[in-house]
mmCIF file of C-alpha atoms in Angstrom:
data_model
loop_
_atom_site.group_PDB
_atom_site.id
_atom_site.type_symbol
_atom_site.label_atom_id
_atom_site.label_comp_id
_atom_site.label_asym_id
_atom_site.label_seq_id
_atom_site.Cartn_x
_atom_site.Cartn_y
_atom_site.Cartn_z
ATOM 1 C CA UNK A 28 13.807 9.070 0.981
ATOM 2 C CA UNK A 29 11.218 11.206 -1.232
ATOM 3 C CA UNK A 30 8.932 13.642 -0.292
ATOM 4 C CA UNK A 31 6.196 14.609 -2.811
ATOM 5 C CA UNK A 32 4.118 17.300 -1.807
ATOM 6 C CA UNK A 33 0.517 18.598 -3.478
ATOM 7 C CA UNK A 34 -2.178 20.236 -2.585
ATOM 8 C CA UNK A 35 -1.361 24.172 -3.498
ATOM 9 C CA UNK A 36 -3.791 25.873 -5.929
ATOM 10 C CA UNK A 37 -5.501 29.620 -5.901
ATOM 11 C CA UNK A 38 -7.893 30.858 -3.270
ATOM 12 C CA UNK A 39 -9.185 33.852 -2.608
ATOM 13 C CA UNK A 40 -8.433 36.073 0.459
ATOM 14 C CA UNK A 41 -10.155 34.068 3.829
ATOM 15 C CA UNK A 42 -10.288 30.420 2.243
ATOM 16 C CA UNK A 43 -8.331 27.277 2.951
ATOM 17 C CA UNK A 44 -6.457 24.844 1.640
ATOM 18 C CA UNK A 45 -5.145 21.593 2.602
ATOM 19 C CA UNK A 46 -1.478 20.495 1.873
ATOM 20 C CA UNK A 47 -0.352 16.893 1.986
ATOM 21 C CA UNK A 48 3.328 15.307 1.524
ATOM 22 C CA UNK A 49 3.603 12.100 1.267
ATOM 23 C CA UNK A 50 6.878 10.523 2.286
ATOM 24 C CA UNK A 51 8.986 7.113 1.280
ATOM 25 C CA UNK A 52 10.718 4.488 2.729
ATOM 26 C CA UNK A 53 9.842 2.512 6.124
ATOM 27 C CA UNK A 54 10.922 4.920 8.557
ATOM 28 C CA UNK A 55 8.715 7.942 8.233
ATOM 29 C CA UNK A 56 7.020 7.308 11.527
ATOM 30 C CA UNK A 57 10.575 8.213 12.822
ATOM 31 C CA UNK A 58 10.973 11.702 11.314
ATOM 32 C CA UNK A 59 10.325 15.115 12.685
ATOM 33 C CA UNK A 60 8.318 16.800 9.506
ATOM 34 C CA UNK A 61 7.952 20.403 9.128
ATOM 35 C CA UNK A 62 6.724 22.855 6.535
ATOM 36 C CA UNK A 63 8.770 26.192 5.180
ATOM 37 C CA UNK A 64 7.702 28.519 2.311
ATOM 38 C CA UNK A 65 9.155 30.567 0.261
ATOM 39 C CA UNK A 66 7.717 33.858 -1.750
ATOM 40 C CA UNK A 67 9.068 35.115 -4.852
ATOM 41 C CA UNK A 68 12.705 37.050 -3.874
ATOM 42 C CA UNK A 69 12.741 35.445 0.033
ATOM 43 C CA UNK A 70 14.321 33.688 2.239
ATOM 44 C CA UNK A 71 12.914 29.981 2.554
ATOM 45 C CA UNK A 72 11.255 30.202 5.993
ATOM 46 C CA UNK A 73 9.549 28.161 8.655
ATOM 47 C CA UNK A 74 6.051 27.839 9.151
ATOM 48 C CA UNK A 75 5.245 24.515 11.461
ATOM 49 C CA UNK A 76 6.333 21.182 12.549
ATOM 50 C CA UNK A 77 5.433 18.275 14.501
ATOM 51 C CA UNK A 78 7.048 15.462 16.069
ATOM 52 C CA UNK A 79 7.294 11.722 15.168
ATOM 53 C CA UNK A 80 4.604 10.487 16.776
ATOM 54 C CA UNK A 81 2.704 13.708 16.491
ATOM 55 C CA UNK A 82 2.064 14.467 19.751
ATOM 56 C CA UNK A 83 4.266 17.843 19.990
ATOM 57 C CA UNK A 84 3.872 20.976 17.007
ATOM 58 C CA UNK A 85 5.602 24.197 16.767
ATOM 59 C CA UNK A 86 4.110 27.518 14.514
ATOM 60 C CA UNK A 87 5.919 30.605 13.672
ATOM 61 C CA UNK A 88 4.047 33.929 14.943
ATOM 62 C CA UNK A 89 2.646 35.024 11.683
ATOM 63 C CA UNK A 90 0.529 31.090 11.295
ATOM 64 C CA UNK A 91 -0.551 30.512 14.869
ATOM 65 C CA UNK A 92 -4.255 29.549 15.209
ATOM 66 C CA UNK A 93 -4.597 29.535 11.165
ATOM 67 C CA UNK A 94 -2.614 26.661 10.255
ATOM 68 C CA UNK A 95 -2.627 23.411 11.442
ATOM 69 C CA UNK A 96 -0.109 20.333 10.977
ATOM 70 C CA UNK A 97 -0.647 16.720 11.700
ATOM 71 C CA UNK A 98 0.340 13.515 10.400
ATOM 72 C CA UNK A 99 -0.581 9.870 9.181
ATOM 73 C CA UNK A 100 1.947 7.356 10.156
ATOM 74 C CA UNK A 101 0.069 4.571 8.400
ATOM 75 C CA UNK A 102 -0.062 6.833 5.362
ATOM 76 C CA UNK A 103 3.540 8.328 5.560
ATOM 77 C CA UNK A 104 1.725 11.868 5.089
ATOM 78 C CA UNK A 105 1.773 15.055 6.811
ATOM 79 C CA UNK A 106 -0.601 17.668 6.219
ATOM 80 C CA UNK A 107 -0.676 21.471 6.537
ATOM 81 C CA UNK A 108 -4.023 22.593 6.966
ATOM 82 C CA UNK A 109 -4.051 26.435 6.137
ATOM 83 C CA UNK A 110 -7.736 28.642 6.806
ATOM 84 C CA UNK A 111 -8.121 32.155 6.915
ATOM 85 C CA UNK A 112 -5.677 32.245 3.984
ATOM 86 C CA UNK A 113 -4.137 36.409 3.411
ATOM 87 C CA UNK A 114 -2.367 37.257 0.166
ATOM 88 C CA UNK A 115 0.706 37.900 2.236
ATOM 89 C CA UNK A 116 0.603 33.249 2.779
ATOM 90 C CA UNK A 117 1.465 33.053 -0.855
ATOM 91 C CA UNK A 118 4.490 31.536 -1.287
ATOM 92 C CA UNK A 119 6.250 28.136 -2.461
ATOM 93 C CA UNK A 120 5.756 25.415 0.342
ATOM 94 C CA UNK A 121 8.362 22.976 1.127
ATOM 95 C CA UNK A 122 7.474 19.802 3.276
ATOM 96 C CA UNK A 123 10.605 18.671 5.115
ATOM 97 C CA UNK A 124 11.977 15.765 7.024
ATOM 98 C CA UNK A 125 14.317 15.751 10.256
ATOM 99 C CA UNK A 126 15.895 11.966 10.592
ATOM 100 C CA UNK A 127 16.101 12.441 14.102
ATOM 101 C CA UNK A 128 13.189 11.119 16.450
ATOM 102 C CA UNK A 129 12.486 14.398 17.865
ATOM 103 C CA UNK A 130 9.976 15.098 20.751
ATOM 104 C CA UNK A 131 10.065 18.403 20.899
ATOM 105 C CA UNK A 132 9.652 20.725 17.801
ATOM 106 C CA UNK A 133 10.037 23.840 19.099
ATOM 107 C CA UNK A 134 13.711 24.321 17.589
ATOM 108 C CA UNK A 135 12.820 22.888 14.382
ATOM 109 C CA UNK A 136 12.458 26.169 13.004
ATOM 110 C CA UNK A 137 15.974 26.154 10.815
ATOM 111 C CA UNK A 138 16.473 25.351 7.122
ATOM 112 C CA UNK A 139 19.820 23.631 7.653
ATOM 113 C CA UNK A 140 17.998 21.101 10.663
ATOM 114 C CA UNK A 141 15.805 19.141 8.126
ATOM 115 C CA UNK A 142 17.519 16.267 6.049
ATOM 116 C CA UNK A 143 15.254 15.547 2.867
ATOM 117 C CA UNK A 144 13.122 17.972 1.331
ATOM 118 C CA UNK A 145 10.177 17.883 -0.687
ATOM 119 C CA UNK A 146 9.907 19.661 -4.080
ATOM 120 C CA UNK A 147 7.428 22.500 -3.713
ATOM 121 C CA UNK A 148 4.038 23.143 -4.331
ATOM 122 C CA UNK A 149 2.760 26.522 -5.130
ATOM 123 C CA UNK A 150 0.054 28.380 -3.068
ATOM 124 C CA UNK A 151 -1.343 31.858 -4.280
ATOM 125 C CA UNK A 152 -4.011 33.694 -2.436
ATOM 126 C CA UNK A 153 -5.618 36.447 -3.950
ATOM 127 C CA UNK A 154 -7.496 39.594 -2.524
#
């Protein structure tokens, strides 16, 4: 299983952006996905996830009614769409992908739950 994730790129202070990974193999419809960053000297953390069928999502504190995560089965992508972007949202973000057919997200908020991970793309929001 691969995960290729895109979409990062500068914006300024209250903009959006739209992130997409795109996921191999057959079974993606089965996976939990989720979404972690990282900034420069952090701890990888969580930001949102959604269930297989996408009909359950989860969003840390700091994200909630800014972000938004959904997902393609017949495209084996999940996005994260991110408005109202603040310079403290820049970070590396990791797509992620739980084999287990979860229905509820709402503890899919640790590192060490997700199975294959995507490599990164790079947001920066500037004031």
């Amino acid at each position: 299983v691969q995960l290729q994730a895109s979409g990062g790129g500068l914006v300024q202070a209250g903009g959006s952006l739209r992130l997409s990974c795109t996921v191999s193999g057959r079974t993606f419809s089965r996976y939990a996905m989720g979404w972690f960053r990282q900034a420069p000297g952090k701890d990888r953390v969580f930001v949102a996830a959604i269930n297989w069928s996408g009909g359950d999502t989860y969003y840390a504190d700091s994200v909630k009614g800014r972000f938004a995560i959904s997902r393609d089965n017949a495209k084996n992508t999940v996005y994260l769409q991110m408005n109202s972007l603040k310079p403290e949202d820049t970070a590396i973000y990791y797509c992620a992908a739980d084999r287990d057919t979860t229905w509820v997200v709402a503890g899919k908020t640790r590192v060490e739950l997700y199975d294959y991970w995507g490599q990164g793309t790079q947001v920066t929001v500037s004031s």
